[in-house]
Amino acid sequence: MGWSLNRIAFIVWSLVTFSGALLPAFIIANIGRIVDQIASGISAGRDFGDIRNLILILGSLWVLQNLYSVAGQFSHRQLLNHFAPKMHKRLIEALDGVPVRRFDDPHFNDLTSKARGASESVTYFTMYVINFASQVFGTAGIFFVAARIRWYFPIVALLIMAVRFVVDQSAGRQVMDTWNEIVPLERRKKHFFYVNSKRNPAKDIRMLQLTDWFAALRSRYAKELRDKMHRIHVLRNRGQYLSVALDVVFSALAIVPSLIMVYARQMTIGELTMTWQISERLSGQMNSLATNFFGVYQHLADLKILKELLELCMSDERLPMIKALGHESVSNDPEPKSDNVFELDNVSFVYHGEHEALHGITLSIPRGQVVALCGENGAGKSTLVKIMLGLYSPTSGEIRFEGHPYGELERDYLLRKIGVAFQEPDRYNYTIRECIGFGNLAKLDDLAAVKEAARKGGAAEFIRDVAHDNYEANLGRMLYRDGLELSGGQWQRLGVSRAHIGDRDVLVMDEPASQLDPIAEYEQFKAVREMVHGRTAILISHRIGFARLADRIVVLKNGRIVEDGTHEALMRRKGEYAALFTSQAKWYADSEADGDTPGDQMPEAWAPAGDGLGGDVPGRDIHGSAVPDGDASDSTRPGGDAPGCAVPGGDVSDSTTPDGDAPGYAMLDGETLCQEAK
Amino acid sequence: MVTRADMYERKITFREVLESVKLAFKYLATAATPRERVLLASLYLLAAAAPVALSLLNRYIVDVASQLYDSADRGLLFKAIWIMIGALLATTSIGVLSLLLNPLRDTVFRTASDKVEEDMAKKCGTMRLERFHDTQFLDHVQFLMGTILGQMTGMTTRIAGIAMSVASSVGVLALVAGTAREVGLVMVAGIIPCVLLYRKQANIQYEEAYWEMPNYKRINYALGMFTDRVHVNEMRFYGLGDTIYQKWQNSTDAIVAERQALNLSLSFYNLLALVSMDIAMTVSLGIIAWRVFIGDASVGVFTMMATAIQNFNETLRHISHELVYVGYGAKYVSDFRHLLQDVESEVMLKGDEPVPDEVEIEFKDVHFRYPGTDRDAIDGVSVKFRQGEKVAIVGENGSGKSTFALLLTGLFAAQSGTVEFNGEELMSCLGKARKSISCVHQEHGQYQLSVKDFIRIGDLYRDVSDEEIAQAARTAGADEFIRKLPNGYDTNLGTLGEIGIDISGGEWQRLLLARALIRKGARVMVLDEPTAALDPKAEARLYSEFSQLTGDRTTILISHRLGITRVVDRILVFDKGRIVEDGNHAQLMKLNGLYARMYRAQAQWYV
């Protein structure tokens, strides 16, 4: 893989490493020559000048060696510098085109979670490979010098190396097996280690006193791990004993005959010095080779992960449901071919793992209709929405947007037409403007549009309070020291704002208020009601009351549409919707209105109380107030405000009653929610 | 405590490095028996002596060889061969010894590392919860968690290696100087510029690392947007691929550019340092060669010196290189030391006492403020709870509801005012109090435990039978989905994602409820938004079974869903950190205050 990335740095580095590997051989040879000269020089009456030159040459060789090593390190770092980002880039490009469905595959997710670490590993893999190769080269150089002294030196060395290699390999394989047992153990131990510093488990751990219990678990795993590692070492050692013995044999074979030959004047002292140095060098070289080889092996596993991931990414279904903006881009949006915004014909969808999430869905949503999708958890609402947004393609059936089959549409056509507030919206650690603007990239730089969207999404107020209306403020302290920390509700409102930016004709709101308190929730629902007026919209919420904002309610159960009608019609039917509605509504029914089905009548509690102050209600000592100084008869707010009068957020009395609202709406609009006490 | 950024900014003092080294070795020492310590120390000593021994052997061989060459003395030949073989055998035995001790060495290092792990985990697991709300502190702790083991082990290994290298260098230098004093001086002179230049390099590297950090985090974040499942819906629909790629590119470009400049300057200084040593070595060898030439020293001396100074050079480079990392690693160890010493842990007093039958909890003018904020989150709250009361806590987001619950359970400590548990200060009977309380929080850990164990840990004070666990699960409405899991109650929760099973938010909540129920002895229950992820039917089921679930326990229930307030005796309304209304539903509706407004806002859909 390395050769496809930054060829120049790679080639330079390889050349440098290879040529540098030869230097030690030259140095050894040079020293040998010096030794001979000074040994004989005394008696032969030589001029020191020659020796001096040899020493200077030696010095230059050392400097050259250093130059090589520094240049080697330099290009090695350069390579890393350029290589790693290229790997990331490859990964990004591959992943960006992967359809959403892939991410439901646990095996795929397992691979992606390892991908980032693995990509660093690939760089090291390449390093080890090159190091290994260059060392082989260097060893060859040493062999060459050795052969010039005695022809059989390299052969003996090779034999010994071969034996060592074979022994190392078999030990290595056994090591690998044990290693495979170790990895999951290590992971589990690490889990119970890291869990102590994570934020989510922190309360559990303290309330249930889990620290010691986890410690005991870890201790067990740790003991097991130590035992296994011990075994690995023992296994490895078996091969090593042999290596040590062979090393010694080799050294003996090198030195003893050399001594004899010097004695017999068949070898000079210089040559003996070289022999000695070579045998030293070769031992060292063989050890490094083994280490490098092991390094290559280790990172091979990571390489496999990346390879598999990239293959999965490039495989079938590469194109998302909607084709990407390509060469055949249509400059004008296609004319709507139908009055129906969404049309689904007998759509079915099967999740990875053959669990059928949707079955035979046939649904048409005409322009301007507001539809609420209801159903229990797991009924298929989210899946249906994802299909309608083009994130999934149905496993069977057809789907059309404004009469055009999805396959014919451009990727961001839907984005231009539909504003979406996703359930559990993403928390982008970028600027506020970007966090909202991401909902419609075309308007990312349009600050006015962003502000407008913030207003509609209910985020403008806290942006003013927390960020002083600075839309370039950074969110989240993780990436920026001065980043703003937001609450769940605030993030949610930013997510909802993403739906509103750009004033699109179609809106999809999935749980836009799940993290908000009652009053903020009410404000949000009110805002939504205002926004969907005149638009086509799909609304989803567990707060069944939300459904009353809609013209039409579609109920899903076990992946099928079981009911479809208006609120009144479905309530009369007393089916699934009625059950869902009642199960929530009954908790709001006034106890005095027992016997009447909720939904029919206005509960008594709504009638504005006469004087607003706690009357003579039996049972409790404190009459509905909690003023710390115990003054029961006065206002509820310690600040002395008129009881319950401050209206949060917008001005309730201003809102106009929408046309054709169901009974019960009028209650709130045009009427203050509080009463001034007197 | 310092933050991650501070860690790179501050320069570490020599004293701190010393303390860090001491700590690292303390862990190592406690991991080995005295006999093992001696064995390992001798191993290192032998390794340190090796270069000197080797140089001497070298000299001997060459000298003997030159004698043999000149004199052809047979007896000398045999003597030389025997000595040679003897030396080789000695090397072998050292090699074998080293191999034998390798497993021991590894085990000792591992044990030391495990001990560091213990201390780190324990500190994190017992430090007060407030720390988890200090983002920068938490970020630093998490960073330390991921790095301290490697750094601690690295430090001990490095120091041992450096000590060994220093010992051998000193030995070699002594040998060299002993043979030719001026050579010793030349070598020392060559070291000085080397050391200075290495120090310069080290400083550059520290600064670079600090600078890189934020960009590195941003790169990781951007990459995560592509790899992690949670982002995929929005990434695809909003088409954010190119935009996020651009962000990745910007941060990467910045890092690459800086690294390039750094690479150049580092290499330059490195080369200078190396060349200065080369010059010293060349001069030294020149001197020796002259000596040999004029007959002042034997040839063996030359080869010995050649080996020795080359060895010296390499060890020196090794030491300088490692010292850089030692200084670097010492910062981590120093922070770890401060974490252990300075950050206080919870003290679980009176954990052995039995749980009282009746529990009364009282708040007396309690104040609490989150670290780094300028407003009290709990601003003077006084309230009393008697055994058996069912209380709902409502209010806007940020009004203090969850904070209140945390003060009640002692997870937060009141900064002024007191929280009393049966008349005793909560903090002085924390063990007893925690035993009496059973909680369901909004955030929870997803541990790699079986479903059974996950529920079982709800009551670590006694043995819980499998039957009880199943019963609790049934009561909580979790039994059904548990049975559908591949291994039922033995299914490992942590690995579910790997085999393609997702547990929904609602199912988790039911598991948490089962766990809360398992604590039979608890007299108080605290439920924080227990129905947030449940659909209407599941929610309704919980409400109607509320009294069965809670029994005669005091129950504190925090909820945005105001329907629940129908089944409780008492409602506390929080606003800006204070309780502003207190009564039952009817009373508060009559009061027509904040509660009434919230209630009507929700109820009006259900007309």
Short mmCIF file of C-alpha atoms in Angstrom, two decimals, chain A residues 25 136-151 153-159 161 250 278 282 286:
data_model
loop_
_atom_site.label_atom_id
_atom_site.label_comp_id
_atom_site.label_asym_id
_atom_site.label_seq_id
_atom_site.Cartn_x
_atom_site.Cartn_y
_atom_site.Cartn_z
CA ALA A 25 30.97 -2.90 6.07
CA VAL A 136 18.93 -7.78 4.81
CA PHE A 137 20.85 -5.59 2.43
CA GLY A 138 23.26 -4.52 5.14
CA THR A 139 23.83 -8.07 6.15
CA ALA A 140 24.66 -8.88 2.57
CA GLY A 141 27.27 -6.16 2.67
CA ILE A 142 28.84 -7.66 5.75
CA PHE A 143 28.77 -11.05 4.11
CA PHE A 144 30.70 -9.60 1.23
CA VAL A 145 33.44 -8.30 3.47
CA ALA A 146 33.48 -11.57 5.34
CA ALA A 147 33.83 -13.53 2.11
CA ARG A 148 36.89 -11.53 1.23
CA ILE A 149 38.56 -12.77 4.36
CA ARG A 150 37.52 -16.36 4.21
CA TRP A 151 35.11 -17.63 1.59
CA PHE A 153 32.39 -17.32 6.52
CA PRO A 154 29.15 -16.19 4.86
CA ILE A 155 28.06 -19.76 4.23
CA VAL A 156 28.43 -20.76 7.84
CA ALA A 157 26.68 -17.59 8.89
CA LEU A 158 23.84 -18.26 6.48
CA LEU A 159 23.38 -21.76 7.77
CA MET A 161 20.77 -17.83 10.34
CA PHE A 250 29.61 -19.01 15.27
CA ILE A 278 32.11 -9.00 11.65
CA LEU A 282 26.37 -10.36 12.36
CA MET A 286 20.41 -11.27 13.22
#
